[in-house]
């Protein structure tokens, strides 16, 4: 959700940002300029996120539960923070934004790597983006990651850390997003 919120309104940038985790290597010449821009945006967001002092604090709070997967859990937590404080991020209702993203991504799925094309229908059918607004949706997201990623079983139950420190994560996410938007502009 966070990556999509930061993508702007250009469909190819949105698509590139969404599919970027499945794109390997530095040579992006096989993609058109809009997709390249989205992939580069995704990578810039991830690089900034991985080194920012605010996210280091949030990950450390998760380390005892998630070990090396603390950063993965924090990304999911920040999606919750964005979804649960949605009016701070957009004038459109969350449902409207989510449907626009699903429509955009579905209409550009043919441009995505195979693994992303495979995952997209499950994401839409189960409305992952809207589900991030609720702790049970976060639990499902973490459980799904735990099943798909080797040795990620430590993610199961990490939503309890979010529940125990929710206001801290929301405040940190808000501050971090301000810094990230400044960095990207």
Short mmCIF file of C-alpha atoms in Angstrom, two decimals:
data_model
loop_
_atom_site.label_atom_id
_atom_site.label_comp_id
_atom_site.label_asym_id
_atom_site.label_seq_id
_atom_site.Cartn_x
_atom_site.Cartn_y
_atom_site.Cartn_z
CA UNK A 1 0.00 0.00 0.00
CA UNK A 2 2.79 2.41 0.91
CA UNK A 3 4.53 1.96 -2.43
CA UNK A 4 1.27 2.53 -4.31
CA UNK A 5 0.46 5.68 -2.33
CA UNK A 6 3.84 7.10 -3.32
CA UNK A 7 3.49 6.17 -7.01
CA UNK A 8 1.47 9.15 -8.15
CA UNK A 9 -1.17 8.79 -10.86
CA UNK A 10 0.75 7.52 -13.91
CA UNK A 11 -0.43 3.93 -14.56
CA UNK A 12 2.93 2.67 -15.84
CA UNK A 13 4.80 4.14 -12.86
CA UNK A 14 2.26 2.51 -10.53
CA UNK A 15 2.71 -0.81 -12.33
CA UNK A 16 6.50 -0.60 -12.30
CA UNK A 17 6.58 0.26 -8.61
CA UNK A 18 4.22 -2.64 -7.86
CA UNK A 19 6.17 -5.26 -9.80
CA UNK A 20 9.66 -4.07 -8.86
CA UNK A 21 10.39 -6.78 -6.28
CA UNK A 22 10.15 -9.37 -9.06
CA UNK A 23 12.53 -7.47 -11.36
CA UNK A 24 16.17 -8.45 -10.99
CA UNK A 25 19.26 -6.61 -12.17
CA UNK A 26 20.19 -3.06 -13.03
CA UNK A 27 19.52 -3.21 -16.75
CA UNK A 28 15.93 -2.08 -17.13
CA UNK A 29 16.13 -1.42 -20.88
CA UNK A 30 13.65 -4.25 -21.58
CA UNK A 31 10.93 -2.09 -19.98
CA UNK A 32 9.37 1.11 -21.29
CA UNK A 33 10.26 4.40 -19.61
CA UNK A 34 7.18 4.51 -17.32
CA UNK A 35 7.84 1.04 -15.94
CA UNK A 36 11.52 1.88 -15.49
CA UNK A 37 10.56 4.99 -13.56
CA UNK A 38 8.29 2.93 -11.29
CA UNK A 39 10.96 0.28 -10.68
CA UNK A 40 13.52 2.97 -9.84
CA UNK A 41 11.01 4.66 -7.53
CA UNK A 42 10.41 1.37 -5.70
CA UNK A 43 14.13 0.83 -5.27
CA UNK A 44 14.66 4.39 -4.04
CA UNK A 45 11.88 3.94 -1.47
CA UNK A 46 13.38 0.64 -0.27
CA UNK A 47 16.92 2.07 -0.01
CA UNK A 48 15.73 5.09 1.97
CA UNK A 49 13.56 2.88 4.19
CA UNK A 50 16.34 0.40 4.95
CA UNK A 51 18.68 3.08 6.27
CA UNK A 52 16.40 5.65 7.91
CA UNK A 53 16.81 6.10 11.70
CA UNK A 54 13.04 5.92 12.32
CA UNK A 55 12.70 2.55 10.61
CA UNK A 56 15.76 1.25 12.46
CA UNK A 57 13.97 1.93 15.75
CA UNK A 58 10.78 0.24 14.55
CA UNK A 59 12.68 -2.80 13.31
CA UNK A 60 14.59 -3.11 16.57
CA UNK A 61 11.27 -3.27 18.46
CA UNK A 62 10.40 -6.25 16.23
CA UNK A 63 13.76 -8.01 16.30
CA UNK A 64 13.03 -10.25 19.33
CA UNK A 65 9.94 -11.64 17.62
CA UNK A 66 11.00 -11.65 13.95
CA UNK A 67 14.78 -11.78 13.87
CA UNK A 68 16.12 -11.05 10.39
CA UNK A 69 12.53 -10.64 9.12
CA UNK A 70 11.93 -7.54 11.29
CA UNK A 71 12.15 -5.29 8.21
CA UNK A 72 9.58 -7.37 6.36
CA UNK A 73 7.18 -7.12 9.31
CA UNK A 74 7.80 -3.38 9.59
CA UNK A 75 6.83 -2.89 5.93
CA UNK A 76 3.53 -4.65 6.63
CA UNK A 77 3.04 -2.63 9.83
CA UNK A 78 3.54 0.61 7.91
CA UNK A 79 0.89 -0.50 5.42
CA UNK A 80 -1.42 -0.88 8.42
CA UNK A 81 -0.47 2.56 9.70
CA UNK A 82 -1.22 4.12 6.31
CA UNK A 83 -4.52 2.27 5.86
CA UNK A 84 -5.73 2.92 9.40
CA UNK A 85 -4.99 6.67 9.13
CA UNK A 86 -6.08 6.91 5.51
CA UNK A 87 -7.75 10.38 5.63
CA UNK A 88 -4.29 11.83 6.41
CA UNK A 89 -2.98 10.48 3.09
CA UNK A 90 -5.78 11.09 0.61
CA UNK A 91 -9.02 12.96 0.07
CA UNK A 92 -10.44 9.85 -1.62
CA UNK A 93 -11.80 7.05 0.57
CA UNK A 94 -9.48 4.06 0.96
CA UNK A 95 -11.92 1.85 -0.95
CA UNK A 96 -11.86 4.23 -3.95
CA UNK A 97 -8.06 4.33 -4.02
CA UNK A 98 -7.80 0.55 -3.66
CA UNK A 99 -10.25 -0.11 -6.49
CA UNK A 100 -8.38 2.32 -8.73
CA UNK A 101 -5.11 0.49 -7.96
CA UNK A 102 -6.65 -2.92 -8.65
CA UNK A 103 -8.08 -1.69 -11.95
CA UNK A 104 -4.78 -0.12 -12.99
CA UNK A 105 -2.75 -3.19 -12.05
CA UNK A 106 -5.13 -5.63 -13.71
CA UNK A 107 -5.13 -3.65 -16.95
CA UNK A 108 -1.31 -3.68 -16.99
CA UNK A 109 -0.76 -7.22 -15.69
CA UNK A 110 0.49 -8.37 -19.11
CA UNK A 111 3.56 -6.15 -18.55
CA UNK A 112 4.45 -7.74 -15.21
CA UNK A 113 6.85 -10.61 -14.48
CA UNK A 114 5.14 -13.98 -14.31
CA UNK A 115 5.34 -14.32 -10.52
CA UNK A 116 3.64 -10.92 -10.08
CA UNK A 117 0.96 -11.83 -12.62
CA UNK A 118 0.31 -15.02 -10.67
CA UNK A 119 -0.03 -13.21 -7.31
CA UNK A 120 -2.19 -10.28 -8.47
CA UNK A 121 -5.55 -12.15 -8.76
CA UNK A 122 -5.15 -13.45 -5.18
CA UNK A 123 -4.40 -9.94 -3.97
CA UNK A 124 -7.49 -8.52 -5.66
CA UNK A 125 -9.82 -11.40 -4.75
CA UNK A 126 -8.86 -11.20 -1.06
CA UNK A 127 -8.61 -7.38 -1.10
CA UNK A 128 -5.22 -7.31 0.56
CA UNK A 129 -4.85 -3.53 0.33
CA UNK A 130 -8.03 -2.75 2.27
CA UNK A 131 -7.39 -5.55 4.75
CA UNK A 132 -4.24 -3.81 5.99
CA UNK A 133 -6.45 -1.38 7.92
CA UNK A 134 -7.27 -4.12 10.45
CA UNK A 135 -5.05 -6.22 12.72
CA UNK A 136 -6.60 -9.46 11.46
CA UNK A 137 -5.67 -8.40 7.92
CA UNK A 138 -2.10 -7.84 9.10
CA UNK A 139 -2.11 -11.28 10.71
CA UNK A 140 -3.26 -12.82 7.40
CA UNK A 141 -0.59 -10.91 5.46
CA UNK A 142 2.16 -12.02 7.84
CA UNK A 143 0.89 -15.60 7.78
CA UNK A 144 0.87 -15.60 3.99
CA UNK A 145 4.44 -14.33 3.88
CA UNK A 146 5.46 -16.96 6.44
CA UNK A 147 4.09 -19.69 4.16
CA UNK A 148 5.70 -18.35 0.97
CA UNK A 149 9.15 -17.33 2.22
CA UNK A 150 11.62 -19.92 3.52
CA UNK A 151 12.30 -19.66 7.28
CA UNK A 152 9.82 -16.79 7.69
CA UNK A 153 7.64 -18.67 10.20
CA UNK A 154 8.82 -16.09 12.78
CA UNK A 155 6.43 -13.59 11.17
CA UNK A 156 3.43 -15.51 12.51
CA UNK A 157 1.98 -13.63 15.46
CA UNK A 158 4.07 -10.49 14.92
CA UNK A 159 0.85 -8.48 14.76
CA UNK A 160 0.89 -8.70 18.58
CA UNK A 161 3.93 -6.38 18.54
CA UNK A 162 1.93 -3.95 16.43
CA UNK A 163 -1.03 -4.20 18.80
CA UNK A 164 1.22 -3.52 21.81
CA UNK A 165 2.94 -0.51 20.21
CA UNK A 166 0.39 0.67 17.67
CA UNK A 167 0.49 4.39 18.55
CA UNK A 168 4.29 4.40 18.37
CA UNK A 169 4.27 2.74 14.95
CA UNK A 170 1.63 5.16 13.66
CA UNK A 171 3.62 8.19 14.86
CA UNK A 172 6.87 6.80 13.46
CA UNK A 173 5.26 5.96 10.12
CA UNK A 174 3.81 9.45 9.83
CA UNK A 175 7.19 11.07 10.51
CA UNK A 176 8.94 8.65 8.20
CA UNK A 177 6.51 9.30 5.32
CA UNK A 178 7.09 13.04 5.62
CA UNK A 179 10.85 12.47 5.39
CA UNK A 180 10.44 10.02 2.51
CA UNK A 181 8.25 12.38 0.49
CA UNK A 182 10.82 15.16 0.99
CA UNK A 183 13.59 12.79 -0.11
CA UNK A 184 11.70 11.70 -3.24
CA UNK A 185 10.90 15.29 -4.34
#
